[in-house]
Amino acid sequence: MADTLPEVPDRLDQLLSRAAAAHPARPAVVTDDFTMDYAAFDARVTAVAAGLQALAPEPSVVAVGTVLHPDVAVAYYAAVRAGHTVAVVNPLLREDDLAHVLGLAGARVVLLDAGLNARLEKVRDRLPALREVVLIGAGTDGVDTLASDVPLAAHAEGPGDTAALQFTSGTTGRPKAVRLSHRNVTVNAAQIAGAHRLDGASVTLNHLPTYHPMHLNSAIAAGATQVLCASPEPYSALMTANRHGATILYSLPVRLARLAADPDLDSVSMPTVQRIASGGSGLPVPAARRLSKRFGVPVFQGYGLAETSPLTHSDDPDHPVHGSVGTPVAGTECRVVDIESRAVLAAGGVGEVQLRGPQVMLGYVGGPDGTGLEPDGWLTTGDVGRIDEDGRLFLVDRLKDVFKCDNFLVAPSDVERVLRRDPRVADVVVVELADAGHGAVAGALVVLAALPLHDTADAVLAEVVARANDALPYYQHVRDAMTLDAIPRSGNGKIQRRVLAERLTSRQPVAS
């Protein structure tokens, strides 16, 4: 554990006011057709906060949901400056999940884009607490419709009070709402800035589908400039990085893997980018190596959860070990415990990951402080991993994704790794299938690369599975498989294995 904790202000919105006081003219948030410096950013936040106080005079939950857009940054800090709790909503949610998270949060005011509002209208009658809806984002007048020059009313929230609600991904059940204090979020912003080597000269390129507070807050804690690239195409991110002199590129593993596999990769360059950071799920090691070799920069990843504000680990951004999520960020502890006995394991032992630190949540909505935590403050993650002799964490799988075949533990990621060695496999997900004889067996959903004219998908899939099974112990064998045109993923790149397993079991086996 690194012992030195960064100094942070008492309140989340003071991250911004501190940066604005130190660097008023520095660009804070940039797109190809928009630039907002720190002074203007801070002033807009204050004006919009006054408008939010007029809409909701009592402390309330204000939900913010739109695709990557500068309005998110203003709305996020304005909600907190107004004395409210801000809830960040994934703008890609469909109606049922949208109703669930807004109802769970008890949102009174929602600031959202037109696309999300169209879905909200269909479930508005299920949200009795919701009073006000304000359209923000592209094609609207944005958060400035709320701006007011009325002085802000005083409020007394402090470091230990709830500043934000962050929702879990919902890959293993309905999303839960995580309560994060001002101290949780401000400390983690500074932890990330330190771990990622961010400072006032940094230009961070955000190539994610949504505006995650992790990247927003860490850049502001460092006084850095953040550039938003809303296009999902990897080459758009490269061109945006070049136009704005980005020094670090943040993207999803699925986007970086697509970029690494592109045959035209050698035709492009990113002269100003010094590091590439991947987050949200695991980046395949071959993709990380390919990008690092092509651009001559480190490619690194980290680890965290909604419950940890989110980051707890970061690999060394200058000397990463591909396949690892690195060591704990400042002030953070990590241990691995036996899945059954719960004994703490020595280095190299594979078990469930537990975390403790100042960024660990207050608890879940609906429970008192400490809900979801061990009595001594440890958070049990549900992730399986191991820690090496140098303190680096290597993740194996989600605990709920791991299963037993004939009492042997099977990690889907281990089987996926072998399947990916075949050049005919463009993408793959391995799932658990119930089996009367073995308890459970592995099934695979495979995206094949372009096939020669004389080959059929069924024949190639059978060969791919047979080759992988030859390299695996019997209990990891793939017993059923099917091809897909693409693996469905959520907006943040996560996979719902349970849904994919149901899809696979509704078809006849093509391999055994």
Coordinates of C-alpha atoms in Angstrom, one line a residue:
M1 CA 0.0 0.0 0.0
A2 CA 1.2 3.5 -0.9
D3 CA 0.9 5.6 2.4
T4 CA 0.9 9.2 1.2
L5 CA -2.6 10.5 0.6
P6 CA -3.0 13.6 -1.5
E7 CA -4.4 16.8 0.0
V8 CA -7.9 17.5 -1.2
P9 CA -10.6 20.1 -0.5
D10 CA -13.6 19.3 1.7
R11 CA -16.2 19.4 -1.0
L12 CA -16.3 17.9 -4.5
D13 CA -17.2 21.2 -6.3
Q14 CA -14.1 22.8 -4.6
L15 CA -11.9 20.7 -6.9
L16 CA -13.1 23.0 -9.7
S17 CA -13.0 26.2 -7.8
R18 CA -9.4 25.4 -6.7
A19 CA -8.4 24.7 -10.3
A20 CA -10.1 27.9 -11.6
A21 CA -8.3 30.0 -9.0
A22 CA -5.0 28.6 -10.0
H23 CA -5.4 28.4 -13.8
P24 CA -8.3 30.6 -14.8
A25 CA -7.3 31.0 -18.5
R26 CA -6.3 27.3 -19.1
P27 CA -8.6 25.3 -21.3
A28 CA -10.6 22.9 -19.1
V29 CA -13.1 21.1 -21.5
V30 CA -12.6 21.1 -25.2
T31 CA -14.3 19.6 -28.3
D32 CA -13.6 20.3 -31.9
D33 CA -16.0 23.2 -31.9
F34 CA -16.0 24.3 -28.2
T35 CA -13.5 25.4 -25.6
M36 CA -14.3 26.3 -22.0
D37 CA -11.5 27.6 -19.8
Y38 CA -11.4 27.0 -16.0
A39 CA -12.7 30.5 -15.1
A40 CA -15.7 30.2 -17.4
F41 CA -16.4 26.7 -16.3
D42 CA -16.5 27.7 -12.6
A43 CA -18.7 30.7 -13.3
R44 CA -21.2 28.6 -15.3
V45 CA -21.3 26.0 -12.5
T46 CA -22.2 28.7 -9.9
A47 CA -24.9 30.2 -12.2
V48 CA -26.4 26.8 -12.9
A49 CA -26.3 25.8 -9.3
A50 CA -28.3 28.9 -8.4
G51 CA -30.9 27.8 -11.0
L52 CA -31.0 24.3 -9.5
Q53 CA -31.6 25.7 -6.1
A54 CA -34.6 27.6 -7.4
L55 CA -35.9 24.4 -9.0
A56 CA -35.3 22.3 -5.8
P57 CA -34.8 24.5 -2.7
E58 CA -34.3 21.5 -0.4
P59 CA -31.4 19.0 -0.7
S60 CA -32.4 16.5 -3.4
V61 CA -31.0 14.0 -5.8
V62 CA -30.3 15.5 -9.2
A63 CA -29.7 13.0 -12.0
V64 CA -27.5 13.8 -15.0
G65 CA -27.5 11.7 -18.1
T66 CA -26.2 12.5 -21.6
V67 CA -23.7 11.1 -24.0
L68 CA -20.2 12.6 -24.0
H69 CA -20.8 16.4 -23.9
P70 CA -19.5 19.5 -22.0
D71 CA -23.0 20.0 -20.4
V72 CA -22.3 16.9 -18.2
A73 CA -19.3 18.5 -16.6
V74 CA -21.2 21.7 -15.8
A75 CA -24.4 19.9 -14.6
Y76 CA -22.3 17.5 -12.4
Y77 CA -20.6 20.2 -10.4
A78 CA -23.6 22.5 -10.4
A79 CA -25.7 19.9 -8.7
V80 CA -23.2 19.5 -5.9
R81 CA -22.5 23.2 -5.5
A82 CA -26.3 23.7 -5.1
G83 CA -26.2 21.3 -2.1
H84 CA -27.8 18.4 -3.9
T85 CA -26.5 14.8 -4.5
V86 CA -25.6 14.1 -8.1
A87 CA -26.5 10.8 -9.7
V88 CA -24.8 10.0 -12.9
V89 CA -27.1 7.9 -15.2
N90 CA -25.8 5.9 -18.2
P91 CA -27.5 7.7 -21.2
L92 CA -27.6 4.4 -23.1
L93 CA -30.1 2.7 -20.6
R94 CA -33.4 1.4 -22.0
E95 CA -36.7 2.3 -20.4
D96 CA -37.0 -0.4 -17.7
D97 CA -33.4 0.1 -16.3
L98 CA -33.8 3.9 -16.5
A99 CA -37.0 3.7 -14.4
H100 CA -35.1 1.4 -12.0
V101 CA -32.1 3.6 -11.4
L102 CA -34.0 6.9 -11.2
G103 CA -36.6 5.3 -8.8
L104 CA -33.8 3.8 -6.7
A105 CA -32.0 7.1 -6.4
G106 CA -35.3 9.0 -5.7
A107 CA -34.3 11.6 -8.3
R108 CA -36.3 14.8 -8.0
V109 CA -34.6 16.7 -11.0
V110 CA -33.2 15.1 -14.1
L111 CA -30.9 16.8 -16.6
L112 CA -30.7 14.6 -19.7
D113 CA -30.4 14.6 -23.5
A114 CA -33.2 14.3 -26.0
G115 CA -32.6 10.6 -26.7
L116 CA -32.8 9.6 -23.0
N117 CA -35.8 11.9 -22.5
A118 CA -37.7 10.0 -25.2
R119 CA -37.2 6.8 -23.2
L120 CA -38.0 8.6 -19.9
E121 CA -41.3 9.8 -21.1
K122 CA -42.5 6.2 -21.5
V123 CA -41.8 5.4 -17.9
R124 CA -42.4 8.8 -16.3
D125 CA -45.6 7.5 -14.5
R126 CA -43.4 5.1 -12.6
L127 CA -41.4 7.9 -11.0
P128 CA -43.6 9.7 -8.5
A129 CA -40.6 11.6 -6.9
L130 CA -39.5 13.1 -10.2
R131 CA -40.6 16.8 -10.5
E132 CA -38.4 18.5 -13.1
V133 CA -36.8 17.4 -16.4
V134 CA -34.3 19.7 -18.1
L135 CA -32.9 18.9 -21.6
I136 CA -29.2 19.3 -22.0
G137 CA -26.6 18.2 -24.5
A138 CA -26.4 18.5 -28.3
G139 CA -29.3 20.3 -30.0
T140 CA -30.5 22.1 -26.9
D141 CA -29.8 25.3 -25.1
G142 CA -28.1 23.2 -22.5
V143 CA -27.5 23.9 -18.9
D144 CA -27.5 27.6 -19.5
T145 CA -31.3 27.6 -19.5
L146 CA -30.9 27.1 -15.7
A147 CA -28.4 29.9 -15.2
S148 CA -29.3 32.5 -12.6
D149 CA -27.4 35.4 -11.1
V150 CA -29.2 35.0 -7.7
P151 CA -26.7 34.4 -5.0
L152 CA -26.4 30.8 -3.9
A153 CA -28.0 29.8 -0.6
A154 CA -25.6 28.5 2.0
H155 CA -25.5 24.8 2.8
A156 CA -23.4 22.8 5.3
E157 CA -22.4 19.5 3.6
G158 CA -19.0 18.4 4.6
P159 CA -16.4 15.7 3.6
G160 CA -18.4 12.8 5.1
D161 CA -21.7 13.7 3.5
T162 CA -23.0 12.0 0.4
A163 CA -21.9 13.9 -2.7
A164 CA -22.8 11.5 -5.5
L165 CA -24.6 8.3 -6.4
Q166 CA -22.9 5.9 -8.8
F167 CA -24.7 2.9 -10.1
T168 CA -23.2 -0.6 -10.4
S169 CA -23.0 -2.1 -13.9
G170 CA -25.9 -4.6 -13.4
T171 CA -24.0 -7.4 -15.1
T172 CA -25.0 -9.9 -12.3
G173 CA -28.4 -8.4 -11.3
R174 CA -30.3 -5.1 -11.1
P175 CA -28.0 -2.1 -10.6
K176 CA -27.4 -0.9 -7.1
A177 CA -26.9 2.8 -6.1
V178 CA -23.6 3.4 -4.4
R179 CA -23.4 6.4 -2.0
L180 CA -20.1 8.2 -2.3
S181 CA -19.0 11.0 0.1
H182 CA -17.3 14.2 -0.9
R183 CA -14.1 12.7 0.6
N184 CA -14.5 9.5 -1.4
V185 CA -14.6 11.3 -4.7
T186 CA -12.1 14.1 -4.1
V187 CA -9.5 11.7 -2.7
N188 CA -10.0 9.3 -5.6
A189 CA -9.7 12.1 -8.1
A190 CA -6.3 13.0 -6.6
Q191 CA -5.3 9.3 -6.4
I192 CA -6.0 8.9 -10.1
A193 CA -4.2 12.1 -11.1
G194 CA -1.1 10.9 -9.2
A195 CA -1.2 7.3 -10.5
H196 CA -1.7 8.5 -14.1
R197 CA 1.0 11.2 -13.8
L198 CA -1.5 14.0 -14.7
D199 CA -0.5 17.6 -14.2
G200 CA -1.3 21.0 -15.6
A201 CA 0.5 20.2 -18.8
S202 CA -1.6 17.1 -19.4
V203 CA -4.1 17.0 -22.2
T204 CA -6.4 14.0 -21.6
L205 CA -8.4 12.6 -24.5
N206 CA -11.7 11.0 -23.4
H207 CA -12.7 8.5 -26.0
L208 CA -15.5 6.8 -24.0
P209 CA -19.2 6.6 -24.9
T210 CA -20.2 8.5 -21.7
Y211 CA -18.6 11.1 -19.4
H212 CA -17.4 9.1 -16.4
P213 CA -16.7 11.2 -13.3
M214 CA -13.4 9.3 -12.9
H215 CA -11.9 11.1 -15.9
L216 CA -13.7 14.4 -15.3
N217 CA -12.6 14.7 -11.7
S218 CA -9.0 13.5 -12.1
A219 CA -8.3 15.9 -14.8
I220 CA -9.7 18.8 -12.8
A221 CA -7.8 17.7 -9.7
A222 CA -4.6 18.0 -11.8
G223 CA -5.7 21.2 -13.5
A224 CA -5.4 19.4 -16.9
T225 CA -7.2 20.0 -20.1
Q226 CA -9.7 17.4 -21.2
V227 CA -10.7 16.8 -24.8
L228 CA -13.9 15.0 -25.6
C229 CA -14.2 12.7 -28.6
A230 CA -17.8 11.5 -29.1
S231 CA -17.2 9.4 -32.2
P232 CA -17.0 5.7 -31.5
E233 CA -14.5 5.1 -34.2
P234 CA -10.9 4.5 -33.1
Y235 CA -9.4 6.5 -35.9
S236 CA -11.5 9.5 -34.9
A237 CA -9.8 9.4 -31.5
L238 CA -6.4 9.3 -33.1
M239 CA -7.2 12.3 -35.3
T240 CA -8.7 14.2 -32.4
A241 CA -5.6 13.5 -30.3
N242 CA -3.4 15.0 -33.1
R243 CA -5.6 18.1 -33.5
H244 CA -5.5 19.0 -29.8
G245 CA -2.1 17.7 -28.8
A246 CA -3.4 15.1 -26.4
T247 CA -0.8 13.5 -24.1
I248 CA -2.9 10.6 -22.8
L249 CA -5.6 8.7 -24.5
Y250 CA -8.4 7.0 -22.5
S251 CA -10.5 4.4 -24.3
L252 CA -12.4 1.2 -23.9
P253 CA -10.7 -2.2 -24.3
V254 CA -13.1 -3.2 -27.1
R255 CA -12.2 0.0 -29.1
L256 CA -8.5 -0.4 -28.5
A257 CA -8.7 -4.0 -29.5
R258 CA -10.4 -3.0 -32.8
L259 CA -7.7 -0.5 -33.4
A260 CA -4.9 -3.0 -32.7
A261 CA -6.4 -5.5 -35.2
D262 CA -6.8 -2.9 -38.0
P263 CA -4.5 -3.8 -40.9
D264 CA -4.1 -0.1 -41.7
L265 CA -2.7 0.8 -38.2
D266 CA 0.8 1.3 -39.5
S267 CA -0.4 4.2 -41.7
V268 CA -1.2 6.5 -38.7
S269 CA 0.7 8.1 -35.9
M270 CA 0.0 10.0 -32.6
P271 CA 3.1 12.1 -32.1
T272 CA 2.0 13.9 -28.9
V273 CA 0.3 11.0 -27.0
Q274 CA 2.7 9.7 -24.3
R275 CA 0.4 7.0 -22.8
I276 CA -2.7 5.0 -23.7
A277 CA -5.0 4.0 -20.8
S278 CA -7.6 1.2 -21.0
G279 CA -10.4 0.7 -18.5
G280 CA -13.8 -0.9 -18.0
S281 CA -12.7 -4.5 -18.5
G282 CA -9.6 -6.4 -19.5
L283 CA -7.6 -5.4 -22.6
P284 CA -6.2 -8.6 -24.3
V285 CA -2.4 -8.7 -23.9
P286 CA -1.7 -9.1 -27.7
A287 CA -3.7 -5.9 -28.4
A288 CA -1.8 -4.0 -25.7
R289 CA 1.5 -5.2 -27.1
R290 CA 0.6 -4.3 -30.6
L291 CA -0.5 -0.7 -29.8
S292 CA 2.5 -0.2 -27.6
K293 CA 4.9 -1.4 -30.3
R294 CA 3.2 0.6 -33.1
F295 CA 3.0 4.0 -31.2
G296 CA 6.1 3.5 -29.1
V297 CA 4.2 4.4 -25.9
P298 CA 3.1 2.5 -22.8
V299 CA -0.4 0.9 -22.8
F300 CA -1.7 0.4 -19.3
Q301 CA -4.8 -0.4 -17.4
G302 CA -6.3 -0.1 -14.0
Y303 CA -9.0 -1.6 -11.8
G304 CA -11.9 -0.3 -9.8
L305 CA -15.6 -0.5 -9.0
A306 CA -18.5 1.9 -8.6
E307 CA -18.1 1.1 -4.9
T308 CA -14.6 2.5 -4.9
S309 CA -15.2 5.9 -6.5
P310 CA -14.0 4.0 -8.8
L311 CA -10.2 3.4 -9.0
T312 CA -8.2 1.3 -6.6
H313 CA -5.4 0.0 -8.8
S314 CA -3.3 1.4 -11.7
D315 CA -0.4 -0.2 -13.5
D316 CA 2.7 1.9 -13.8
P317 CA 1.9 4.2 -16.7
D318 CA 5.5 4.3 -17.8
H319 CA 6.5 0.6 -17.3
P320 CA 3.3 -1.5 -17.4
V321 CA 3.1 -5.3 -17.1
H322 CA 0.6 -6.3 -19.7
G323 CA -2.2 -8.5 -18.2
S324 CA -1.9 -6.8 -14.8
V325 CA -4.1 -4.0 -13.4
G326 CA -1.1 -2.8 -11.4
T327 CA -0.6 -1.9 -7.7
P328 CA -3.0 -0.1 -5.3
V329 CA -3.2 3.7 -5.6
A330 CA -2.1 5.8 -2.7
G331 CA -3.6 4.9 0.7
T332 CA -5.3 1.8 -0.6
E333 CA -5.0 -1.8 0.6
C334 CA -5.7 -5.0 -1.4
R335 CA -5.8 -8.6 -0.4
V336 CA -6.9 -11.9 -1.8
V337 CA -8.9 -14.4 0.3
D338 CA -9.7 -18.1 -0.2
I339 CA -13.2 -18.4 -1.8
E340 CA -14.4 -20.9 0.7
S341 CA -12.4 -20.6 3.9
R342 CA -11.9 -16.8 3.6
A343 CA -8.3 -17.1 4.8
V344 CA -6.0 -14.4 3.5
L345 CA -3.8 -15.9 0.8
A346 CA 0.0 -15.4 0.2
A347 CA 1.3 -14.0 -3.0
G348 CA 0.4 -16.1 -6.0
G349 CA -2.7 -17.6 -4.4
V350 CA -5.9 -17.3 -6.4
G351 CA -9.0 -16.1 -4.6
E352 CA -11.5 -13.3 -4.1
V353 CA -10.2 -9.7 -4.2
Q354 CA -10.9 -7.5 -1.2
L355 CA -10.2 -3.7 -1.0
R356 CA -10.0 -1.0 1.7
G357 CA -9.2 2.7 1.4
P358 CA -10.5 6.2 1.7
Q359 CA -12.3 5.9 -1.7
V360 CA -14.4 2.9 -0.6
M361 CA -18.1 3.9 -0.5
L362 CA -20.3 4.9 2.4
G363 CA -22.7 2.1 1.5
Y364 CA -25.6 1.3 -0.7
V365 CA -28.8 3.4 -1.0
G366 CA -31.4 1.9 1.3
G367 CA -29.0 1.0 4.1
P368 CA -26.9 2.8 6.7
D369 CA -23.3 3.6 6.4
G370 CA -21.3 0.4 6.0
T371 CA -23.9 -1.4 4.0
G372 CA -22.1 -3.9 1.8
L373 CA -18.8 -3.7 3.7
E374 CA -17.1 -6.0 6.2
P375 CA -17.2 -4.7 9.8
D376 CA -13.5 -3.7 9.5
G377 CA -14.1 -1.7 6.3
W378 CA -13.0 -4.3 3.7
L379 CA -15.0 -4.4 0.5
T380 CA -15.5 -7.9 -1.0
T381 CA -15.5 -7.3 -4.8
G382 CA -16.8 -10.6 -6.3
D383 CA -13.7 -10.6 -8.5
V384 CA -11.2 -13.4 -8.6
G385 CA -7.5 -12.6 -8.8
R386 CA -4.0 -13.1 -7.6
I387 CA -1.3 -10.7 -6.3
D388 CA 2.3 -11.3 -7.4
E389 CA 5.4 -10.8 -5.3
D390 CA 5.6 -7.2 -6.4
G391 CA 2.1 -6.4 -5.3
R392 CA 0.6 -6.3 -8.8
L393 CA -3.0 -7.6 -9.1
F394 CA -3.9 -9.9 -11.9
L395 CA -7.6 -10.5 -12.3
V396 CA -8.9 -13.9 -13.3
D397 CA -12.6 -13.4 -13.6
R398 CA -15.8 -12.3 -11.9
L399 CA -16.6 -14.7 -9.0
K400 CA -20.1 -15.1 -10.4
D401 CA -18.7 -16.0 -13.8
V402 CA -16.4 -18.7 -12.4
F403 CA -18.0 -22.2 -12.2
K404 CA -17.0 -25.8 -11.3
C405 CA -16.9 -28.7 -13.7
D406 CA -16.5 -32.0 -11.9
N407 CA -15.4 -29.8 -8.9
F408 CA -12.6 -28.2 -10.9
L409 CA -12.7 -24.4 -11.0
V410 CA -13.2 -23.0 -14.5
A411 CA -12.5 -19.4 -15.3
P412 CA -14.1 -18.3 -18.6
S413 CA -11.3 -15.9 -19.3
D414 CA -8.8 -18.8 -19.3
V415 CA -10.8 -20.6 -22.0
E416 CA -11.3 -17.3 -24.0
R417 CA -7.5 -16.8 -23.9
V418 CA -6.9 -20.1 -25.6
L419 CA -9.7 -19.6 -28.2
R420 CA -8.3 -16.1 -29.1
R421 CA -5.0 -17.7 -30.1
D422 CA -6.7 -18.9 -33.3
P423 CA -6.4 -16.2 -35.9
R424 CA -9.8 -17.1 -37.2
V425 CA -11.4 -15.8 -33.9
A426 CA -12.1 -12.1 -33.9
D427 CA -13.9 -12.0 -30.6
V428 CA -15.3 -14.6 -28.1
V429 CA -17.2 -14.9 -24.9
V430 CA -17.2 -18.1 -22.8
V431 CA -20.2 -18.8 -20.6
E432 CA -21.4 -21.4 -18.0
L433 CA -23.9 -24.0 -19.2
A434 CA -25.7 -26.3 -16.7
D435 CA -24.8 -29.9 -17.2
A436 CA -26.4 -32.9 -15.4
G437 CA -23.3 -35.0 -15.7
H438 CA -20.6 -32.5 -14.7
G439 CA -22.4 -29.7 -12.9
A440 CA -21.5 -27.1 -15.5
V441 CA -19.5 -27.0 -18.7
A442 CA -18.2 -24.2 -20.9
G443 CA -20.0 -22.8 -23.9
A444 CA -18.6 -20.3 -26.4
L445 CA -20.1 -17.5 -28.5
V446 CA -17.6 -16.7 -31.3
V447 CA -17.2 -13.9 -33.8
L448 CA -15.2 -15.3 -36.7
A449 CA -12.8 -13.2 -38.8
A450 CA -13.5 -13.0 -42.5
L451 CA -13.6 -16.5 -44.0
P452 CA -12.2 -17.8 -47.3
L453 CA -15.0 -18.4 -49.9
H454 CA -14.7 -22.2 -49.7
D455 CA -15.1 -22.3 -45.8
T456 CA -18.4 -22.4 -44.0
A457 CA -18.9 -20.8 -40.6
D458 CA -20.0 -24.1 -39.0
A459 CA -17.0 -26.0 -40.3
V460 CA -14.5 -23.3 -39.1
L461 CA -16.2 -23.0 -35.7
A462 CA -15.9 -26.8 -35.2
E463 CA -12.2 -26.6 -36.1
V464 CA -11.6 -23.6 -33.8
V465 CA -13.3 -25.4 -30.9
A466 CA -11.5 -28.7 -31.5
R467 CA -8.1 -26.9 -31.6
A468 CA -8.8 -25.1 -28.4
N469 CA -10.1 -28.2 -26.6
D470 CA -6.8 -30.0 -27.6
A471 CA -5.0 -27.3 -25.6
L472 CA -7.2 -27.4 -22.6
P473 CA -7.8 -29.9 -19.7
Y474 CA -11.0 -31.8 -20.2
Y475 CA -12.9 -29.8 -17.5
Q476 CA -12.3 -26.6 -19.5
H477 CA -13.5 -28.0 -22.8
V478 CA -16.0 -26.1 -24.8
R479 CA -19.1 -28.3 -25.1
D480 CA -21.3 -26.1 -27.1
A481 CA -20.6 -23.1 -29.4
M482 CA -22.3 -20.8 -31.9
T483 CA -21.2 -17.9 -34.0
L484 CA -22.4 -14.3 -33.7
D485 CA -21.9 -11.3 -36.0
A486 CA -20.8 -9.3 -32.9
I487 CA -20.7 -9.8 -29.1
P488 CA -23.3 -7.5 -27.5
R489 CA -21.8 -5.2 -24.9
S490 CA -23.1 -2.4 -22.7
G491 CA -22.1 1.1 -23.3
N492 CA -19.1 0.8 -21.0
G493 CA -17.9 -2.4 -22.7
K494 CA -19.2 -4.9 -20.2
I495 CA -20.8 -8.3 -21.1
Q496 CA -23.9 -9.9 -19.6
R497 CA -22.8 -13.6 -19.7
R498 CA -26.1 -14.8 -18.3
V499 CA -28.0 -13.4 -21.2
L500 CA -25.5 -14.8 -23.7
A501 CA -25.7 -18.2 -22.0
E502 CA -29.5 -18.2 -22.5
R503 CA -29.0 -17.3 -26.1
L504 CA -26.6 -20.2 -26.6
T505 CA -28.8 -22.8 -24.9
S506 CA -31.7 -22.0 -27.1
R507 CA -29.7 -23.4 -30.1
Q508 CA -28.5 -26.9 -30.9
P509 CA -24.9 -27.7 -30.1
V510 CA -22.5 -27.4 -33.0
A511 CA -19.4 -28.9 -31.3
S512 CA -18.8 -31.4 -28.5

